[in-house]
Coordinates of C-alpha atoms in Angstrom, one line a residue:
M143 CA -10.9 4.0 22.4
K144 CA -7.1 3.6 22.5
K145 CA -5.1 1.7 19.9
I146 CA -2.0 -0.3 20.9
V147 CA 0.4 -1.3 18.2
V148 CA 3.1 -3.9 18.8
G149 CA 5.4 -5.2 16.1
T150 CA 8.6 -5.2 14.2
V151 CA 9.9 -3.4 11.2
A152 CA 10.7 -5.4 8.1
M153 CA 13.8 -4.9 6.0
L154 CA 12.8 -4.3 2.4
S155 CA 14.7 -4.9 -0.8
L156 CA 13.7 -2.5 -3.6
A157 CA 14.8 -3.3 -7.2
G158 CA 14.4 0.4 -8.1
V159 CA 11.7 2.8 -9.0
S160 CA 11.3 1.6 -12.6
G161 CA 11.7 -2.1 -12.0
Q162 CA 9.8 -4.9 -10.3
V163 CA 9.7 -4.5 -6.5
S164 CA 9.9 -7.6 -4.4
A165 CA 7.6 -7.7 -1.4
A166 CA 9.0 -8.0 2.1
E167 CA 8.7 -11.1 4.2
P168 CA 5.3 -10.6 5.9
T169 CA 5.7 -8.6 9.1
A170 CA 2.7 -9.0 11.5
I171 CA 1.7 -6.2 13.7
K172 CA -0.9 -6.8 16.3
T173 CA -3.2 -3.9 16.9
S174 CA -5.6 -4.0 19.8
T175 CA -8.5 -1.6 20.5
V176 CA -9.3 -1.2 24.1
G177 CA -12.9 -0.3 24.7
T178 CA -14.3 1.8 27.6
E179 CA -15.3 -1.5 29.4
G180 CA -11.8 -2.8 29.1
S181 CA -12.6 -5.4 26.4
V182 CA -9.9 -6.0 23.8
K183 CA -10.6 -6.6 20.1
A184 CA -7.5 -7.8 18.2
Q185 CA -6.7 -6.9 14.6
D186 CA -3.6 -8.1 12.8
E187 CA -1.7 -6.1 10.2
T188 CA 0.8 -7.9 8.0
Q189 CA 3.0 -5.9 5.6
I190 CA 2.7 -7.5 2.2
A191 CA 4.4 -5.1 -0.2
A192 CA 6.3 -1.9 -0.4
V193 CA 7.2 0.3 -3.4
T194 CA 9.0 3.5 -4.0
S195 CA 7.3 6.2 -6.1
L196 CA 8.4 9.3 -7.9
S197 CA 6.6 12.5 -7.1
T198 CA 5.5 12.7 -10.8
P199 CA 4.8 10.2 -13.5
Q200 CA 7.9 8.4 -14.9
E201 CA 9.5 9.8 -18.1
G202 CA 7.4 8.7 -21.0
Q203 CA 4.5 7.7 -18.8
K204 CA 1.1 9.3 -18.5
N205 CA 0.2 8.0 -15.0
R206 CA 2.8 5.5 -13.7
S207 CA 5.1 6.8 -11.0
S208 CA 6.4 3.5 -9.5
G209 CA 7.4 0.0 -10.5
N210 CA 4.9 -2.8 -10.1
F211 CA 4.1 -4.3 -6.7
S212 CA 2.3 -7.5 -5.9
V213 CA -0.7 -8.1 -3.6
E214 CA -0.9 -11.9 -3.4
N215 CA -0.8 -14.7 -0.9
L216 CA -2.7 -12.8 1.8
P217 CA -3.1 -14.1 5.3
A218 CA -6.2 -16.0 6.1
G219 CA -9.1 -13.8 7.0
T220 CA -7.8 -10.7 5.2
Y221 CA -10.8 -8.3 5.0
A222 CA -9.1 -5.0 3.9
L223 CA -5.8 -3.5 2.7
K224 CA -4.2 -0.5 4.3
F225 CA -1.8 1.9 2.5
V226 CA 0.9 3.8 4.5
V227 CA 2.9 6.5 2.9
E228 CA 6.5 7.3 4.3
G229 CA 8.8 10.1 3.3
A230 CA 6.1 12.5 2.0
N231 CA 3.8 15.3 3.2
S232 CA 0.6 14.2 5.1
G233 CA -1.5 15.5 2.1
T234 CA 0.2 13.2 -0.4
H235 CA -2.3 11.1 -2.3
F236 CA -2.3 8.9 -5.4
N237 CA -4.2 6.3 -7.5
V238 CA -3.4 2.7 -7.7
M239 CA -3.6 1.2 -11.2
K240 CA -3.3 -2.3 -12.6
D241 CA -0.7 -3.0 -15.3
V242 CA -2.5 -4.7 -18.2
S243 CA -0.2 -6.0 -20.9
G244 CA -1.3 -4.8 -24.3
G245 CA -4.4 -3.2 -22.8
T246 CA -5.7 -0.1 -21.0
D247 CA -4.6 0.0 -17.3
P248 CA -7.6 0.5 -15.1
T249 CA -7.6 2.6 -11.9
I250 CA -8.3 0.2 -9.0
W251 CA -8.3 2.7 -6.1
S252 CA -8.5 6.5 -6.4
N253 CA -7.4 9.3 -4.1
V254 CA -5.5 7.1 -1.7
Y255 CA -4.0 8.9 1.4
S256 CA -1.7 7.4 4.1
G257 CA -3.8 5.3 6.4
N258 CA -6.6 4.7 4.0
T259 CA -8.1 1.2 3.9
T260 CA -9.5 -0.4 0.7
D261 CA -11.4 -3.5 -0.4
V262 CA -9.2 -6.6 -1.1
Q263 CA -8.1 -7.1 -4.6
T264 CA -5.2 -9.3 -5.6
D265 CA -2.8 -9.1 -8.5
R266 CA 0.9 -9.1 -9.2
S267 CA 0.9 -5.9 -11.3
F268 CA -0.3 -2.9 -9.3
Y269 CA 1.5 0.4 -9.4
I270 CA 1.3 3.9 -8.0
A271 CA -0.1 6.6 -10.4
N272 CA -0.6 10.3 -10.5
P273 CA 0.7 11.3 -7.1
S274 CA -0.2 14.7 -5.8
G275 CA 0.8 16.8 -2.7
T276 CA 4.5 16.0 -2.7
N277 CA 7.7 17.2 -4.4
S278 CA 9.9 14.2 -3.5
N279 CA 10.0 10.5 -3.9
F280 CA 8.1 8.4 -1.3
T281 CA 7.5 4.9 -0.2
V282 CA 4.1 3.2 0.0
K283 CA 3.7 0.2 2.3
V284 CA 0.7 -2.1 1.9
Y285 CA -0.7 -4.0 4.8
A286 CA -3.3 -6.8 4.9
L287 CA -5.8 -6.4 7.7
H288 CA -6.9 -9.7 9.1

C-alpha cells in the first residue's frame, strides 16, 4: 500500500514554553491509501494543536516540560489523535499529562513517539511530560484523524 499526503503547513503562534499555547487554525491534510486493486480509502488529518517542549522537566517541576495545549472542538468523525514530533531525534518519546488544578495530574498517554496514534480524549489542559531521547527543545503537533 502507498500513502499519498496532500496538504498545507499552518503558521503557529506559540506563547512560550512555560505559558499557554494557542492552537493553530485547523489545517486539513488529506491522506489516501491506494490498495493493490487501485481502490482509494481517504483519511483526513487536521492539525488541532502544537506546543514546544523542553528536553527536561521545567525548573521546579517533577514532570512538566511544556505549557498546556488544548484538544477541543474536533472535526466530526474524529476517531484518533496522532502526535508528530519535530526538531528532535527519532527516538524521542514522552508522556502526555492532564493539568488538574489543586489535584494530582494523571498521565493520559504514556511513551508517545512521533507518529503514534492514541484514543480520543478532549481537554484544554494537556501538557508534555518526562521527555526522553533528546537533548534539545522540540515541537509536538497534534492531529485529529477523521
